[in-house]
Every structure is written in C-alpha cells, then in structure tokens.
Amino acid sequence: MGFARTCSVALVGVEGVLVEVQADLEPGVATFTLVGLPDKSLVESRDRVRAAVVNSGVDWPQKKLTVGLSPAAVPKGGSGFDLAVACAVLGAAERIDPRRLTDLLMIGELGLDGRVRPVRGVLPAVLAAADAGYRQVVVPEQTAAEAALVPEVAVLGVRSLGQLIAVLMDEAVPEEEPVAADGLPDLGLAGLAVPGGGLSPGGGAAVDLCEVAGQHTARAALEVAAAGRHHLFLKGPPGAGKTLLAERLPGILPPLSKQESLEATAVHSVAGVLPHGQPLVSRPPYYAPHHSASMASLIGGGTGLPRPGAVSLAHHGVLFLDEAAECAPRVLDALRQPLESGHVMIARSQGMLRMPARLQLVLAANPCPCGRHGTTAGECECRPAAVRRYRARLSGPLLDRVDLRVQVEPVSRAELLAAVRSAESTATVAARVAVARQRAQERLTGTPWRTNNEVPGHELRTRWPLERGALSTVESDMERGFLTARGLDRVLRVAWTLADLADHARPTKEDVDLALELRTGVSRGAVATGSGAAR
C-alpha cells in the first residue's frame, strides 16, 4: 500500500482555500476514484492525469487508486488540481519521494502530452498559500511572474510534468520545445482568458483632459471626484461631453499602491481578464458595461459559486454606467450595498461569498427620453409623466450615495474653438490630485482610511471639526428636509477634499457651500469656474 500527499488551492470567489490532495494505492482491480466534491471539469482530470503521466515516460500504477481532496465539504472545480493530483499519485507509487511533496503547493492543468498549461487565479491562490505558511509553489511557466508578486514565496515555473519530476528526483531537467509553430499564438495561454471577455483593465487607449472643450464646472467636479474618490453623476443632453469626461477620470487618478495592485490583480486573474505579459494591475481599472448588463454581470454571479462582476473588476478603479436611466432599476439599486460597504455579499444555494467592490462610480444620464428637456437645442417631445418616469429610474436611495451631481451643458461654439488654447491637460490636473491625496493621507495617518470618501461621518463630525459657522447653510437645508443625514456626511467628505485641493487646514464655509452646490446642483454663490476647482 502506498500513500502520498501534496497541496493545491480551491478558489471560492476571489479567495483561496488550501486543499490537501491525498493519493492512496491498494491492491485490487485498477481503478481511479476521485472524491471531495469535484465538479465535472475536475472529475475529467482522471483521464488527463493518466495520459500526462504515461506520455511523460512514467508507468501508471496498475492498482486501486483513490485520490481525496480535503476538506471534502468545500466545492472544488477547474483544472488547476491536475499537477497536484499527478504528483500525489506518483508519490504514492514511489516514483517520487513522497517526503518531497509535503511542503509543496502545486497549481496547473495538464495536457495529454504532459505539458503544464496555465490556469486563472494564480495570484489569489499563491496569496492563500503564503498566508497558510507555504514558501514553495509550483505553477505553469506562463504564470510564474504573476505568482512571483507574492513576497517571501519561492516560485518554480515548469513547462511540463517531466520537468517537475526531474526536479523532484534531482535529475537533469529536460528541455521542452514550445508547441506553437512560428507565427502562431501559444495555445497554452488560452486558459488564462475567459472566452468573449473583451475586457481590459485601464480603459484602452490613453486620452487627455485637454481634449474636453469648456465644461469648467464638470471638469472641476471631475478633479474633486479624483482627489477624494467621490462618486459622480453627470446629467445633461446628448453630445454635451458626459462620456468624454468619464473616460478621462482614470488618467487623473494616482497609481495604485502595492496592496491595491495585488487586490485588483487577484480579481482580474480570477475573472480571466489579466493581460498576458502584464502580471500586475498598476493603474486604476476602468470598466463601462452596456446599459443592458444583467444583475449577474454587474454584481457577480453565474452557475454554481458566483464569479466576479463589474463592481469587483472595478475594485480600486472606476465603474462608468452610461445611459444610467436606461439600466434596469433593480440592477442599479443592487449597487447600493457595494457603494456603502466597499464589498458585495452574494448568497447562492452553494454558499455565500464576499467579493471586493471598493469602486468609484460615475453615472451619466440624459434629462429625458429624447434628451432635450430643459435645453435650447430644440423642443422636448416627451410628456411630463414620461420625464418623471425616466428620472425615477434612478432611485433616491441610490443618488443619495452619490457625492457629486453636475449638470453638463452643451458646449458653445466659442468654447469649442478656444479649447485647444485654454484647456488643462491630464498631467496638470493629475499633479494637483496627487498633492491633495497626499494631504489627505497625512491627515489620516494611523487610521484605516486613505481617502476622504472612506472616512465615516461620525469621525468627520467629531475628530476633525470644521471652521466655526461653516455648516450654517447645511444646517438650514437639513431643517427643511433637503438633505439627509447620509447627505450631510457626504457633503463633509467633499468639503475636506476641496480643502485639500485649496491647501486649507480645515474646510471653510466656502468649501462647505461649494460641496453642497456640487451635491444638490443648487447655486450657493460658490460656483466652480476656471481651472481646476477654483471658485
């Protein structure tokens, strides 16, 4: 009787669960039994592993073979267990010293020829292994750079099962030639991407803010949103520049910190949208799903255990919903929890998952179905009831969580022609945003928060008081019912961001009034005009 064990990782959402892979050989009819709640793709690993072992030049044990995946109560799926199963079987058959396997964690799919193919979710799997104390991991060669992002973990990237066997037996490692012919794509990389994903973190080609003509108030609001990580609602007629502004928000955001990069990369790796050759997401991701997106695609879901949705893919980045009033109200209201908590809890029959969703939301909508309500471009053809219904698709509780609400007016001919000479570039605005972020981080040193949008309202009201008399206008609005308690907290957060941009020690009455104007759209005598957030 032979027995061996090694370790692999099961992904539950975007988190890894350590799985011990055990192989037991006993005399009897040659069979291969796999237990431990495997799904169909994992059950099929029996045939893949057997063929890979034989084609690697090793005899397959002709005995009763049982492979167990523990803990058995955790659902397991995918092909990433192939490498660990093959090595456990060879260890039980004493083709490999079983003692060499106990401290190793293995991730990878096996081809029938013994090649090791990459799988999604390597980074979160290695992070889980590091947290559990593992310091040696074996991964496919194509994902070795991704696994190496985890500090204090030795990564061995292998191209085939034969290479790994040679390493474990202290033999000369055979050279493996690439399978792909010259000029053809590497078919092994197909396992890293979800078919039809069509997603790329970063928002595609670089765009510059200087291309936006006019829109001084909207540009200032965009700068405030970037400096404090505030949610933004752009409303205005078609062609006014709402999408143009939203696409330029990622460019003025600071680069991600090391921890933020790892968290964003882990989500993209699991979702299969991590670009090959770019193992680390260093810039804030940008995603703009179509307004017909379903609940599962936006929040997360799918068959079995849920997979990350757009809110998780935009973690530490920007989620832009164009034509927001055309989205299903039920789908839009599902954003209320992640906007408030920074994560999304998805309950399914197979379990409940918590996925990260600390995103910056940008909404854009027309004033009515025809888009001409309240404009001078042409007479609105919509009935008053249709306008009310259209605007009601964006619920009050959702908009109450949006810090900045800006009216985007059509650009005049003079502004359009003078734009090249007067508009500020992305680099200029990004520099001011970086300075404001640094001021906020210095003030928040020693706290669990890094940006103004994350600070709870109670802390803002008690720990960092404003100037005397700064809240007079806000108090009046609250007494008249124009502002909720949540709205007050968000006005205070925006006021602190305005103070950081203006280098004020604490928000003044002008800062608070401008924050209130940016939230309600009602003029308070502090209209943002000119460059940046200047009054």
Coordinates of C-alpha atoms in Angstrom, one line a residue:
M1 CA 0.0 0.0 0.0
G2 CA 1.3 3.5 -0.9
F3 CA 0.2 6.9 0.3
A4 CA 1.3 10.5 -0.6
R5 CA 0.0 13.9 -0.1
T6 CA 0.6 17.4 -1.5
C7 CA -1.3 20.7 -1.6
S8 CA -3.2 22.8 -4.0
V9 CA -5.8 25.7 -3.8
A10 CA -9.5 25.9 -4.5
L11 CA -10.8 29.3 -5.4
V12 CA -14.0 30.4 -3.7
G13 CA -14.9 33.7 -5.4
V14 CA -11.6 35.7 -5.3
E15 CA -10.3 34.0 -2.2
G16 CA -8.2 30.8 -2.0
V17 CA -8.9 27.8 0.2
L18 CA -6.0 25.4 0.9
V19 CA -6.8 21.8 -0.3
E20 CA -4.8 18.8 0.7
V21 CA -4.5 16.3 -2.2
Q22 CA -4.1 12.7 -0.9
A23 CA -3.4 9.7 -3.0
D24 CA -3.8 6.1 -1.8
L25 CA -2.8 2.9 -3.6
E26 CA -4.1 -0.5 -2.6
P27 CA -4.0 -4.0 -4.2
G28 CA -7.0 -4.7 -6.4
V29 CA -8.6 -4.0 -9.7
A30 CA -7.0 -1.0 -11.4
T31 CA -9.5 1.9 -10.9
F32 CA -9.2 5.6 -10.3
T33 CA -11.6 7.2 -7.9
L34 CA -11.7 11.0 -7.2
V35 CA -13.6 12.2 -4.1
G36 CA -14.0 15.5 -2.3
L37 CA -16.9 17.4 -4.1
P38 CA -15.2 17.7 -7.5
D39 CA -17.1 19.3 -10.4
K40 CA -17.3 17.9 -13.9
S41 CA -14.0 19.5 -15.1
L42 CA -12.2 18.2 -12.1
V43 CA -13.6 14.7 -12.5
E44 CA -12.3 14.7 -16.0
S45 CA -8.8 15.2 -14.6
R46 CA -8.6 11.4 -14.1
D47 CA -8.1 10.9 -17.8
R48 CA -5.9 14.0 -18.3
V49 CA -3.6 12.9 -15.4
R50 CA -3.3 9.3 -16.6
A51 CA -2.4 10.3 -20.1
A52 CA 0.0 13.0 -19.0
V53 CA 1.9 10.6 -16.7
V54 CA 2.2 7.9 -19.4
N55 CA 3.3 10.4 -22.0
S56 CA 5.9 11.8 -19.6
G57 CA 7.7 8.4 -19.7
V58 CA 6.4 7.1 -16.3
D59 CA 4.5 3.9 -15.8
W60 CA 0.9 4.3 -14.4
P61 CA 0.3 2.2 -11.3
Q62 CA -2.0 -0.7 -12.0
K63 CA -3.7 -0.8 -8.6
K64 CA -6.8 0.5 -6.9
L65 CA -6.2 4.3 -6.7
T66 CA -8.2 6.8 -4.6
V67 CA -7.5 10.5 -4.7
G68 CA -9.1 12.6 -2.0
L69 CA -9.4 16.4 -1.9
S70 CA -9.7 17.7 1.7
P71 CA -11.6 19.5 3.1
A72 CA -14.3 17.5 1.4
A73 CA -17.1 20.0 2.3
V74 CA -15.6 22.7 0.1
P75 CA -16.8 22.6 -3.6
K76 CA -13.9 22.3 -6.0
G77 CA -13.7 22.9 -9.7
G78 CA -11.5 23.7 -12.6
S79 CA -8.4 22.0 -13.9
G80 CA -5.8 23.6 -11.6
F81 CA -5.6 20.5 -9.4
D82 CA -4.1 18.3 -12.2
L83 CA -0.5 18.9 -11.3
A84 CA -1.0 18.2 -7.6
V85 CA -3.1 15.0 -8.4
A86 CA -0.4 13.7 -10.7
C87 CA 2.4 14.2 -8.2
A88 CA 0.4 12.7 -5.4
V89 CA -0.2 9.6 -7.5
L90 CA 3.5 9.3 -8.4
G91 CA 4.4 9.8 -4.8
A92 CA 2.0 7.0 -3.7
A93 CA 3.5 4.8 -6.4
E94 CA 7.0 5.7 -5.1
R95 CA 8.0 7.1 -8.5
I96 CA 8.8 10.3 -6.5
D97 CA 9.9 10.5 -2.9
P98 CA 6.6 11.4 -1.0
R99 CA 8.6 13.5 1.5
R100 CA 9.5 15.9 -1.3
L101 CA 5.8 16.7 -1.8
T102 CA 4.6 17.6 1.6
D103 CA 5.9 21.2 1.7
L104 CA 5.0 22.0 -1.9
L105 CA 1.9 23.7 -3.3
M106 CA 1.1 22.9 -6.9
I107 CA -1.2 24.7 -9.4
G108 CA -1.6 23.8 -13.0
E109 CA -3.6 22.0 -15.7
L110 CA -2.0 19.0 -17.5
G111 CA -2.3 18.4 -21.2
L112 CA -2.5 14.8 -22.5
D113 CA 1.1 15.1 -23.7
G114 CA 2.3 16.1 -20.2
R115 CA 2.6 19.8 -20.8
V116 CA 1.6 22.1 -17.9
R117 CA -1.0 24.7 -19.0
P118 CA -1.8 27.9 -17.1
V119 CA -5.0 28.5 -15.2
R120 CA -6.7 31.6 -13.9
G121 CA -6.5 32.8 -10.3
V122 CA -2.8 32.0 -9.7
L123 CA -2.2 35.2 -7.7
P124 CA -5.0 34.7 -5.1
A125 CA -4.1 31.0 -4.8
V126 CA -0.4 31.8 -4.0
L127 CA -1.6 34.6 -1.6
A128 CA -3.6 32.0 0.3
A129 CA -0.7 29.6 0.3
A130 CA 1.6 32.3 1.7
D131 CA -0.9 33.1 4.5
A132 CA -1.0 29.4 5.3
G133 CA 2.8 29.2 5.7
Y134 CA 3.8 27.7 2.4
R135 CA 7.0 29.0 1.0
Q136 CA 7.4 26.9 -2.2
V137 CA 4.9 26.8 -5.0
V138 CA 5.0 25.2 -8.4
V139 CA 3.0 26.9 -11.2
P140 CA 2.9 26.8 -15.0
E141 CA 5.8 28.7 -16.6
Q142 CA 3.4 31.3 -18.2
T143 CA 2.1 32.4 -14.8
A144 CA 5.4 32.4 -12.8
A145 CA 5.7 36.2 -13.0
E146 CA 2.2 36.5 -11.5
A147 CA 3.0 34.1 -8.7
A148 CA 6.3 35.9 -8.0
L149 CA 4.3 39.1 -7.0
V150 CA 3.8 37.4 -3.6
P151 CA 6.8 38.2 -1.3
E152 CA 8.7 35.5 0.5
V153 CA 7.5 32.7 -1.7
A154 CA 9.8 30.7 -3.9
V155 CA 8.2 30.1 -7.3
L156 CA 9.1 27.3 -9.7
G157 CA 7.7 27.7 -13.1
V158 CA 7.6 24.4 -15.1
R159 CA 6.7 23.7 -18.7
S160 CA 5.9 20.0 -18.4
L161 CA 5.3 17.3 -15.9
G162 CA 8.5 15.7 -17.0
Q163 CA 10.5 18.8 -15.9
L164 CA 8.8 18.7 -12.4
I165 CA 9.6 15.0 -12.0
A166 CA 13.2 15.7 -12.8
V167 CA 13.4 18.5 -10.3
L168 CA 11.9 16.4 -7.6
M169 CA 14.2 13.5 -8.3
D170 CA 17.3 15.7 -8.5
E171 CA 17.9 14.7 -12.2
A172 CA 18.8 16.8 -15.2
V173 CA 15.8 18.9 -16.3
P174 CA 14.9 18.1 -19.9
E175 CA 14.5 21.0 -22.3
E176 CA 11.0 21.4 -23.7
E177 CA 10.4 23.0 -27.0
P178 CA 7.3 25.3 -27.5
V179 CA 4.4 23.5 -29.1
A180 CA 3.2 26.5 -31.0
A181 CA 4.6 26.9 -34.5
D182 CA 6.4 30.1 -35.5
G183 CA 4.0 33.0 -36.0
L184 CA 1.1 31.2 -34.3
P185 CA -0.3 32.1 -30.8
D186 CA 0.7 30.0 -27.8
L187 CA -2.4 27.8 -27.3
G188 CA -1.3 27.3 -23.7
L189 CA -2.3 30.8 -22.9
A190 CA -5.9 30.1 -23.8
G191 CA -6.5 29.0 -20.2
L192 CA -5.8 32.5 -18.9
A193 CA -8.7 34.3 -20.6
V194 CA -12.4 33.9 -20.4
P195 CA -13.8 33.4 -24.0
G196 CA -15.6 36.5 -25.1
G197 CA -14.4 38.5 -22.1
G198 CA -13.5 41.5 -24.1
L199 CA -12.3 43.4 -21.0
S200 CA -9.0 45.1 -20.4
P201 CA -8.1 47.0 -17.2
G202 CA -7.0 50.5 -17.8
G203 CA -9.7 51.8 -20.2
G204 CA -7.9 51.2 -23.5
A205 CA -6.0 54.0 -25.4
A206 CA -4.8 57.0 -23.4
V207 CA -7.0 60.1 -23.6
D208 CA -6.2 63.6 -22.4
L209 CA -8.4 66.0 -20.5
C210 CA -7.3 68.9 -22.7
E211 CA -9.5 67.4 -25.4
V212 CA -12.6 68.4 -23.4
A213 CA -13.8 71.8 -24.5
G214 CA -15.4 74.1 -22.0
Q215 CA -17.3 72.3 -19.2
H216 CA -15.5 74.2 -16.4
T217 CA -17.8 73.1 -13.7
A218 CA -17.8 69.5 -14.8
R219 CA -14.0 69.5 -15.1
A220 CA -13.8 70.9 -11.6
A221 CA -16.1 68.2 -10.3
L222 CA -14.1 65.5 -12.1
E223 CA -11.0 66.8 -10.3
V224 CA -12.7 66.8 -6.9
A225 CA -14.0 63.3 -7.6
A226 CA -10.5 62.1 -8.3
A227 CA -8.9 63.8 -5.3
G228 CA -11.4 62.4 -2.8
R229 CA -12.5 59.2 -4.6
H230 CA -16.1 60.5 -4.7
H231 CA -18.9 59.1 -6.8
L232 CA -20.1 61.3 -9.6
F233 CA -23.4 61.8 -11.5
L234 CA -23.2 63.7 -14.9
K235 CA -26.6 64.7 -16.2
G236 CA -27.1 66.6 -19.5
P237 CA -28.3 66.4 -23.1
P238 CA -26.7 64.0 -25.6
G239 CA -23.4 65.2 -27.0
A240 CA -22.6 67.5 -24.1
G241 CA -19.5 65.5 -23.2
K242 CA -20.5 63.2 -20.3
T243 CA -18.8 60.1 -21.7
L244 CA -15.8 62.2 -22.8
L245 CA -15.3 63.4 -19.2
A246 CA -15.9 60.0 -17.6
E247 CA -13.3 58.3 -19.9
R248 CA -10.7 60.8 -18.7
L249 CA -11.2 60.2 -14.9
P250 CA -8.7 57.2 -14.7
G251 CA -6.0 59.3 -16.2
I252 CA -6.0 61.8 -13.3
L253 CA -6.2 59.2 -10.6
P254 CA -2.9 58.3 -8.8
P255 CA -1.3 54.9 -9.4
L256 CA -2.4 52.1 -7.2
S257 CA -0.5 51.3 -4.1
K258 CA 1.2 47.9 -3.8
Q259 CA -1.6 46.4 -1.7
E260 CA -4.3 47.9 -4.0
S261 CA -2.4 46.5 -7.1
L262 CA -2.4 43.0 -5.6
E263 CA -6.1 43.1 -4.7
A264 CA -7.0 44.4 -8.2
T265 CA -4.8 41.9 -9.9
A266 CA -6.2 39.0 -7.9
V267 CA -9.8 39.9 -9.1
H268 CA -8.7 40.2 -12.7
S269 CA -6.8 36.9 -12.6
V270 CA -9.8 35.0 -11.3
A271 CA -12.0 36.6 -13.9
G272 CA -9.6 35.8 -16.7
V273 CA -9.1 39.4 -17.9
L274 CA -5.5 39.9 -16.8
P275 CA -3.5 40.8 -20.0
H276 CA -0.7 38.4 -20.8
G277 CA 2.7 39.9 -20.1
Q278 CA 1.2 42.4 -17.5
P279 CA 1.1 40.4 -14.3
L280 CA 0.3 43.4 -12.1
V281 CA -2.5 45.9 -12.5
S282 CA -0.8 49.2 -11.5
R283 CA -3.3 51.7 -12.8
P284 CA -6.9 52.1 -11.6
P285 CA -9.1 49.8 -13.8
Y286 CA -11.9 51.3 -15.8
Y287 CA -15.0 49.4 -16.9
A288 CA -18.0 50.7 -18.7
P289 CA -20.6 47.9 -19.2
H290 CA -23.5 48.4 -21.6
H291 CA -26.7 49.7 -20.0
S292 CA -28.4 46.3 -20.8
A293 CA -26.0 44.5 -18.4
S294 CA -27.7 41.9 -16.2
M295 CA -27.6 41.6 -12.4
A296 CA -25.1 38.7 -12.5
S297 CA -22.7 40.6 -14.9
L298 CA -22.7 43.8 -12.9
I299 CA -22.7 42.4 -9.3
G300 CA -21.4 38.9 -9.8
G301 CA -22.9 35.5 -10.3
G302 CA -23.1 32.6 -12.7
T303 CA -23.8 28.9 -12.3
G304 CA -22.5 27.3 -9.1
L305 CA -20.4 29.6 -6.9
P306 CA -20.6 33.2 -8.1
R307 CA -17.8 34.8 -10.1
P308 CA -16.7 38.5 -10.0
G309 CA -18.9 41.0 -11.7
A310 CA -18.2 44.5 -13.0
V311 CA -18.3 46.0 -9.5
S312 CA -15.4 43.7 -8.4
L313 CA -13.5 44.2 -11.7
A314 CA -13.6 47.9 -11.0
H315 CA -12.2 47.4 -7.5
H316 CA -9.9 50.4 -6.7
G317 CA -10.9 51.8 -10.1
V318 CA -13.8 53.4 -11.9
L319 CA -17.2 51.9 -12.9
F320 CA -18.9 54.0 -15.6
L321 CA -22.6 53.5 -16.3
D322 CA -23.5 55.4 -19.4
E323 CA -27.2 55.9 -20.1
A324 CA -27.8 55.0 -16.5
A325 CA -31.6 55.8 -16.7
E326 CA -31.8 53.0 -19.4
C327 CA -30.4 50.4 -17.0
A328 CA -32.9 48.1 -15.1
P329 CA -33.8 49.8 -11.9
R330 CA -33.4 46.5 -10.0
V331 CA -29.8 46.3 -11.3
L332 CA -29.0 49.9 -10.4
D333 CA -30.3 49.5 -6.9
A334 CA -28.1 46.5 -6.3
L335 CA -25.2 49.0 -6.3
R336 CA -26.3 50.5 -3.1
Q337 CA -24.6 47.9 -0.8
P338 CA -21.2 47.9 -2.5
L339 CA -21.2 51.8 -2.7
E340 CA -21.7 51.9 1.1
S341 CA -19.6 49.0 2.3
G342 CA -16.9 48.6 -0.3
H343 CA -17.7 44.9 -0.9
V344 CA -20.6 42.8 -2.2
M345 CA -22.2 39.8 -0.5
I346 CA -23.7 37.3 -2.9
A347 CA -25.8 34.4 -1.5
R348 CA -26.3 31.3 -3.5
S349 CA -27.5 27.8 -2.6
Q350 CA -23.9 26.5 -2.6
G351 CA -22.7 29.2 -0.3
M352 CA -22.2 32.9 0.4
L353 CA -19.3 34.9 -1.0
R354 CA -17.8 38.2 -0.1
M355 CA -16.1 39.9 -3.0
P356 CA -14.3 43.3 -3.0
A357 CA -16.0 46.2 -4.6
R358 CA -14.4 49.5 -3.4
L359 CA -15.0 51.3 -6.6
Q360 CA -15.6 54.9 -7.8
L361 CA -19.0 55.1 -9.6
V362 CA -19.7 57.5 -12.4
L363 CA -23.2 57.8 -13.7
A364 CA -24.3 59.6 -16.9
A365 CA -27.9 60.2 -18.0
N366 CA -30.0 62.4 -20.2
P367 CA -32.7 64.6 -18.7
C368 CA -35.5 62.8 -20.5
P369 CA -36.0 60.1 -23.1
C370 CA -35.5 62.4 -26.1
G371 CA -32.7 64.2 -24.3
R372 CA -33.8 67.8 -25.0
H373 CA -35.8 68.6 -21.8
G374 CA -34.7 72.0 -20.4
T375 CA -32.3 72.8 -23.3
T376 CA -32.5 75.4 -26.0
A377 CA -31.4 72.9 -28.7
G378 CA -35.0 72.0 -29.5
E379 CA -38.4 71.5 -28.1
C380 CA -38.8 68.4 -25.9
E381 CA -41.3 66.0 -27.2
C382 CA -41.7 64.0 -24.0
R383 CA -44.8 64.2 -21.9
P384 CA -44.3 65.4 -18.3
A385 CA -45.3 61.9 -17.0
A386 CA -42.7 60.3 -19.2
V387 CA -40.0 62.7 -18.0
R388 CA -40.9 61.9 -14.4
R389 CA -40.8 58.1 -15.0
Y390 CA -37.5 58.4 -16.8
R391 CA -35.9 60.3 -13.9
A392 CA -37.4 58.0 -11.3
R393 CA -35.5 55.0 -12.8
L394 CA -32.5 56.4 -10.8
S395 CA -33.9 55.9 -7.3
G396 CA -33.5 58.3 -4.4
P397 CA -31.5 55.9 -2.2
L398 CA -29.0 55.3 -5.0
L399 CA -28.5 59.0 -5.8
D400 CA -28.2 59.7 -2.0
R401 CA -25.0 57.7 -2.1
V402 CA -23.6 59.8 -5.0
D403 CA -21.5 62.7 -3.7
L404 CA -21.3 65.0 -6.8
R405 CA -24.2 65.7 -9.2
V406 CA -23.2 68.0 -12.0
Q407 CA -25.3 69.5 -14.9
V408 CA -23.3 69.1 -18.1
E409 CA -24.4 71.9 -20.5
P410 CA -23.9 71.8 -24.3
V411 CA -20.6 73.4 -25.4
S412 CA -20.8 76.7 -27.1
R413 CA -19.1 77.5 -30.4
A414 CA -16.6 79.8 -28.8
E415 CA -15.6 77.3 -26.1
L416 CA -15.2 74.6 -28.8
L417 CA -12.8 76.7 -30.9
A418 CA -10.9 78.0 -27.9
A419 CA -10.5 74.6 -26.2
V420 CA -7.0 73.8 -27.6
R421 CA -5.6 77.1 -26.2
S422 CA -7.2 77.1 -22.8
A423 CA -7.9 73.6 -21.6
E424 CA -5.7 72.0 -18.9
S425 CA -4.0 68.7 -19.7
T426 CA -4.4 65.4 -17.7
A427 CA -0.9 65.7 -16.3
T428 CA -1.6 69.2 -14.9
V429 CA -4.8 68.1 -13.1
A430 CA -3.3 64.8 -12.0
A431 CA -0.5 66.7 -10.3
R432 CA -3.0 68.7 -8.2
V433 CA -4.9 65.5 -7.4
A434 CA -1.8 63.8 -6.2
V435 CA -0.9 66.6 -3.9
A436 CA -4.5 66.7 -2.5
R437 CA -4.4 62.9 -2.0
Q438 CA -1.1 63.2 -0.1
R439 CA -2.5 65.9 2.2
A440 CA -5.5 63.6 3.0
Q441 CA -3.2 60.6 3.6
E442 CA -1.0 62.6 6.0
R443 CA -4.2 63.7 8.0
L444 CA -5.5 60.1 8.0
T445 CA -2.1 58.6 9.1
G446 CA -2.8 56.0 11.8
T447 CA -6.4 55.3 10.7
P448 CA -7.7 52.5 8.5
W449 CA -8.7 55.1 5.8
R450 CA -6.7 56.5 2.9
T451 CA -9.2 58.8 1.1
N452 CA -11.8 61.3 2.3
N453 CA -14.6 59.2 0.8
E454 CA -13.8 56.3 3.2
V455 CA -14.0 58.3 6.4
P456 CA -17.2 57.6 8.4
G457 CA -19.4 60.6 9.1
H458 CA -19.1 60.3 12.9
E459 CA -15.3 60.7 12.6
L460 CA -15.7 63.7 10.4
R461 CA -18.1 65.4 12.8
T462 CA -16.1 64.7 16.0
R463 CA -12.5 64.1 15.2
W464 CA -11.9 66.7 12.5
P465 CA -14.1 69.8 13.2
L466 CA -14.7 72.4 10.6
E467 CA -14.3 76.2 10.9
R468 CA -16.9 77.9 13.1
G469 CA -20.0 78.7 11.2
A470 CA -19.1 76.6 8.2
L471 CA -22.2 74.5 8.5
S472 CA -24.8 77.3 8.6
T473 CA -26.1 76.6 5.0
V474 CA -26.0 72.8 5.5
E475 CA -28.0 73.1 8.8
S476 CA -30.6 75.1 7.1
D477 CA -31.0 72.5 4.3
M478 CA -31.3 69.7 6.8
E479 CA -34.0 71.6 8.7
R480 CA -36.0 72.0 5.5
G481 CA -35.6 68.3 4.6
F482 CA -33.4 69.0 1.6
L483 CA -30.5 67.0 3.0
T484 CA -30.4 63.6 4.7
A485 CA -28.0 62.5 7.5
R486 CA -26.1 60.5 4.9
G487 CA -26.1 63.5 2.6
L488 CA -24.5 65.6 5.4
D489 CA -21.7 63.1 5.8
R490 CA -21.0 63.1 2.1
V491 CA -21.0 66.9 2.0
L492 CA -18.4 66.9 4.7
R493 CA -16.3 64.5 2.8
V494 CA -16.4 66.6 -0.3
A495 CA -15.7 69.7 1.8
W496 CA -12.5 68.1 3.1
T497 CA -11.4 67.2 -0.4
L498 CA -12.0 70.8 -1.5
A499 CA -9.9 72.0 1.5
D500 CA -7.1 69.6 0.5
L501 CA -7.2 71.0 -3.1
A502 CA -7.1 74.5 -1.8
D503 CA -4.5 73.7 0.9
H504 CA -6.8 74.8 3.7
A505 CA -6.0 73.4 7.2
R506 CA -9.7 72.6 7.6
P507 CA -12.8 73.3 5.5
T508 CA -14.2 76.9 5.4
K509 CA -17.7 78.0 4.9
E510 CA -16.9 78.5 1.2
D511 CA -15.7 74.9 1.0
V512 CA -18.8 73.5 2.5
D513 CA -21.1 75.7 0.4
L514 CA -19.3 74.6 -2.8
A515 CA -19.6 70.9 -1.7
L516 CA -23.3 71.4 -1.1
E517 CA -23.7 73.0 -4.5
L518 CA -21.8 70.1 -6.2
R519 CA -24.1 67.7 -4.4
T520 CA -27.5 69.4 -4.9
G521 CA -26.9 71.4 -8.1
V522 CA -28.4 74.5 -6.4
S523 CA -26.2 77.6 -6.6
R524 CA -24.8 78.7 -3.2
G525 CA -22.7 81.6 -4.6
A526 CA -19.6 79.4 -4.9
V527 CA -19.8 78.2 -8.4
A528 CA -16.7 76.3 -9.6
T529 CA -15.3 78.1 -12.7
G530 CA -12.0 78.4 -14.5
S531 CA -9.1 76.0 -13.9
G532 CA -9.4 73.1 -11.5
A533 CA -11.7 73.5 -8.5
A534 CA -11.2 77.3 -8.2
R535 CA -14.2 79.4 -7.4

